[in-house]
Amino acid sequence: MGTEAAASIDAESAQRFAAGVRGRVLQQGDPGYDEARLVRNGLIDRHPALIVQCAGTADVVDAVDFARERGMVVSIRGGAHNVAGNAVNDGGIVIDLSAMRAVHVDPERKTARVQGGATWADVDGETQLWGLAAPGGQVSSTGVAGLTLHGGLGSLHRKYGLALDSLRSVEIVTADGRVRTASESVNPELFWAVRGAGSNFGVVTSFEFVLHPVGPEIYQAAPIFSLDDAPAVLRKYRDFCASAPDEMGPQAMFWSVPAVDDFPAELHGVPILVVLVVYSGDPDDGERLLQPVLEWGTPILDLSGRAPYTLAQSSFDAFFPFGGYYYWKSLLVGEPSDDLLDAIIDVAADRPSPEAIVNFWQLGGAIDRVAPDATAFAQRDARYLLSLDTSWFDPDASERCIDWTRRTWAAMQQRFATDRPYLNFVGFGEEKEALVRASYGANYERLVAAKTTYDPGNLFRMNNNIAPQGG
Ligand SMILES: Cc1cc2nc3c(=O)[nH]c(=O)nc-3n(C[C@H](O)[C@H](O)[C@H](O)COP(=O)(O)OP(=O)(O)OC[C@H]3O[C@@H](n4cnc5c(N)ncnc54)[C@H](O)[C@@H]3O)c2cc1C
């Protein structure tokens, strides 16, 4: 996958720049360059001219100024999970925040200040010391930045909203190199735009989150059913979701039993339907309320039980290794009829690799209690996320897996009569403007105006891009 052509930088100015920043600056041939240019998705193989491993906000300002003055393509690297590889580019500069991962919790105010390169493991590790959490994702190595700036779904979204709904403020370096605070009271329009389209507006060097009481122990239901039970289980799942309390963030995941020691060898590779429901309130209540879920069919395995919240937040980590291949696409959908549930089961039966997951994730709750124009994230009334999380480890399967995901996504758009994507799962973002228009809906024009104010030259364009006026 190539990106835009390289801008030329002379050796002397690169050297002067490197001498002025506190972090490391890497160029091709430097020790560490080849590790630093890789991202989680093994499909991405790019060669930036410079990788700036920033030590702090001052380094970010220097890097933004250096790039803008030379017309360089800019990538911002947070947790590097983005499937399209937007954290890196060919021939430009990477503003790498992976050394900026500090998390400071204020247990009295129930807030956390989180640096722009932190992962959810960093956040959960510190906040759980106080029995507190910010709503994050489900794989602990995912970056706080990319996930939060474009939504943020995990197991707490129905109780506490998207990750971005718990933001109180950010510190952001905008395209002019200025360090700004954005909150409801300071630069409110920038704060509005950052919550949903953040990567378009600058480099967020720190996030201030409001924290909520969660854990340190939770109960989760995780019965695993055979595909024979899928029609009955999926209908019961939908009916259960209709009145599930907000403490639950249910998911119905079609997958295959991973070939690892934790699972009985005779089940390795068997296609399954996992119903995963984390209960974020009192674990005793969770155990009682989730008992019926175990009786929807005859589980071939049952992984339900109490667990430390941090364990629940990292239990999928091993299945999404660095260098695996990922091409995920998604649709935000309404209430499904029986026919649509059957369509999902047909899709699941046709998955192109054992590692691919078809995930039907309940939304609503607190997400939908925020007005669609209160933040840039507009799609708040969706009832479910249908996510085609196509992963694979065999490099020869890439074309087949990508092709299957594109075809299936197009077919599901027809079946569900919607084109609304969740911007954290958009494959390579190849639909470009159509994608962002479909996602931001009525908020799109306001975002264009904010982009024109804060980044008129479209310096930050390695993302699901909102082009400024005239840009
Ligand atoms: C294995 C895996 C599991 C996932 N699980 C979930 C999940 O449970 N819930 C969910 O909602 N999503 C999930 N995602 C999707 C994830 O939210 C997106 O891939 C997101 O882009 C990752 O953010 P990142 O910081 O790790 O990625 P990066 O690739 O570093 O960045 C993603 C985007 O954000 C920009 N960016 C990064 N840091 C900053 C910053 N500090 N300031 C401004 N812009 C920045 C980048 O330029 C890029 O455009 C998952 C993805 C993977 C691969």
Coordinates of N, CA and C and ligand atoms in Angstrom, one line a residue, residues 40 75-83 86-87 97 116-117 136-139 141-147 149-154 198-199 202-205 207 320 326 328 361 422 424-425 462-463, ligand 1:
R40 N 0.6 -2.8 13.7 CA 0.0 -4.1 14.1 C -0.4 -4.9 12.8
S75 N 1.9 11.5 9.6 CA 1.2 10.5 10.3 C 1.3 10.7 11.8
I76 N 0.3 10.3 12.5 CA 0.4 10.3 14.0 C 0.2 8.9 14.4
R77 N 1.2 8.5 15.2 CA 1.1 7.1 15.7 C 0.8 7.1 17.2
G78 N -0.4 6.4 17.4 CA -0.8 6.2 18.8 C -0.5 4.8 19.2
G79 N -1.5 3.9 19.2 CA -1.3 2.5 19.5 C -1.0 1.7 18.2
A80 N -1.1 2.3 17.0 CA -0.7 1.6 15.8 C -1.7 0.5 15.4
H81 N -2.9 0.5 15.9 CA -3.8 -0.6 15.6 C -4.7 -0.3 14.3
N82 N -4.6 0.9 13.9 CA -5.5 1.2 12.7 C -5.2 0.3 11.5
V83 N -6.2 -0.4 11.0 CA -6.1 -1.4 10.0 C -5.5 -0.8 8.7
N86 N -2.8 4.1 9.0 CA -2.7 5.5 9.0 C -1.6 6.1 9.9
A87 N -1.1 5.2 10.8 CA 0.0 5.7 11.7 C 1.3 5.8 11.0
L97 N 4.0 8.7 19.1 CA 3.7 9.0 20.6 C 3.9 7.8 21.5
G116 N -0.9 10.9 25.0 CA -1.5 10.6 23.7 C -1.0 9.2 23.1
G117 N 0.0 8.6 23.7 CA 0.5 7.3 23.1 C 0.1 6.1 24.0
G136 N -13.2 1.8 27.4 CA -12.2 1.6 26.4 C -12.5 0.4 25.5
G137 N -11.5 -0.1 24.8 CA -11.8 -1.2 23.9 C -11.6 -2.6 24.5
Q138 N -11.5 -3.6 23.7 CA -11.5 -4.9 24.2 C -10.2 -5.7 24.0
V139 N -9.2 -5.0 23.4 CA -7.9 -5.6 23.2 C -6.9 -4.5 23.9
S141 N -3.9 -3.7 23.9 CA -2.8 -3.0 23.3 C -3.3 -1.9 22.3
T142 N -4.6 -1.8 22.2 CA -5.2 -0.8 21.3 C -4.9 0.6 21.9
G143 N -4.6 1.6 21.0 CA -4.3 2.9 21.5 C -5.5 3.6 22.0
V144 N -5.3 4.4 23.1 CA -6.4 5.2 23.6 C -6.8 6.2 22.6
A145 N -5.8 6.8 21.9 CA -6.0 7.9 21.0 C -6.9 7.6 19.8
G146 N -6.5 6.7 19.0 CA -7.3 6.4 17.8 C -8.7 5.9 18.1
L147 N -8.8 5.0 19.1 CA -10.1 4.5 19.5 C -11.0 5.6 20.0
L149 N -10.8 9.0 19.7 CA -11.0 10.1 18.8 C -12.1 9.9 17.8
H150 N -12.4 8.6 17.5 CA -13.4 8.2 16.5 C -14.5 7.4 17.1
G151 N -14.7 7.4 18.4 CA -15.8 6.6 19.0 C -15.4 6.0 20.2
G152 N -15.2 4.6 20.2 CA -14.7 3.9 21.3 C -15.8 3.0 21.9
L153 N -15.8 1.7 21.5 CA -16.7 0.7 22.0 C -16.0 -0.4 22.7
G154 N -16.6 -0.9 23.8 CA -16.0 -2.0 24.6 C -17.1 -2.7 25.3
G198 N -11.2 13.3 15.6 CA -10.1 13.9 16.3 C -8.8 13.9 15.4
S199 N -8.5 12.8 14.7 CA -7.2 12.8 14.0 C -7.1 13.8 12.9
G202 N -5.4 17.6 14.8 CA -4.1 17.9 15.4 C -3.6 16.6 16.1
V203 N -2.5 16.8 16.9 CA -1.9 15.7 17.6 C -2.4 15.9 19.1
V204 N -3.2 15.0 19.5 CA -3.7 15.0 20.9 C -2.5 14.5 21.8
T205 N -2.0 15.4 22.6 CA -0.8 15.0 23.5 C -1.3 14.4 24.8
F207 N -5.2 13.4 27.1 CA -6.6 13.3 27.3 C -7.0 13.4 28.8
F320 N -4.9 -11.4 18.5 CA -4.7 -10.3 17.6 C -3.2 -9.9 17.6
Y326 N -5.1 -8.0 9.0 CA -6.4 -7.5 9.5 C -7.0 -6.6 8.4
W328 N -10.9 -5.1 8.6 CA -12.2 -5.1 9.3 C -13.1 -4.1 8.7
W361 N -22.9 -6.7 17.8 CA -22.6 -6.0 19.1 C -23.7 -5.1 19.5
Y422 N -19.0 2.3 11.3 CA -18.3 2.8 12.5 C -16.9 3.0 12.1
N424 N -14.0 3.3 13.3 CA -12.8 2.6 13.8 C -12.7 1.2 13.1
F425 N -13.7 0.8 12.3 CA -13.6 -0.4 11.5 C -14.0 -0.2 10.1
M462 N -3.8 11.8 7.0 CA -3.7 10.3 7.1 C -4.7 9.8 8.1
N463 N -6.0 9.8 7.6 CA -7.1 9.4 8.5 C -8.3 9.3 7.6
Ligands
LIG1 C1 -6.9 -5.9 17.4 C2 -7.8 -4.7 17.4 C3 -8.8 -4.6 18.4 C4 -9.6 -3.5 18.4 N1 -10.6 -3.4 19.3 C5 -11.5 -2.3 19.3 C6 -12.5 -2.2 20.3 O1 -12.7 -3.1 21.2 N2 -13.3 -1.1 20.2 C7 -13.1 -0.1 19.3 O2 -13.9 0.8 19.3 N3 -12.2 -0.2 18.4 C8 -11.3 -1.3 18.3 N4 -10.4 -1.4 17.4 C9 -10.3 -0.4 16.4 C10 -9.4 0.8 16.9 O3 -10.2 1.6 17.7 C11 -8.9 1.6 15.7 O4 -8.0 0.7 14.9 C12 -8.1 2.8 16.1 O5 -7.7 3.5 15.0 C13 -6.8 2.4 16.9 O6 -6.2 3.4 17.5 P1 -4.6 3.4 17.7 O7 -4.2 4.6 18.5 O8 -4.2 2.1 18.3 O9 -4.1 3.4 16.2 P2 -3.2 4.3 15.3 O10 -3.0 3.5 14.1 O11 -1.9 4.7 16.0 O12 -4.0 5.6 15.0 C14 -5.3 5.5 14.5 C15 -5.7 6.9 13.9 O13 -5.7 7.9 14.9 C16 -4.7 8.8 14.6 N5 -4.0 9.1 15.9 C17 -3.3 8.3 16.7 N6 -2.9 8.9 17.8 C18 -3.3 10.2 17.7 C19 -3.2 11.3 18.6 N7 -2.5 11.2 19.7 N8 -3.8 12.5 18.2 C20 -4.5 12.5 17.0 N9 -4.6 11.5 16.2 C21 -4.1 10.3 16.5 C22 -3.8 8.2 13.6 O14 -3.2 9.2 12.8 C23 -4.7 7.4 12.8 O15 -5.4 8.1 11.9 C24 -9.5 -2.5 17.4 C25 -8.5 -2.7 16.4 C26 -7.7 -3.8 16.4 C27 -6.7 -3.9 15.3

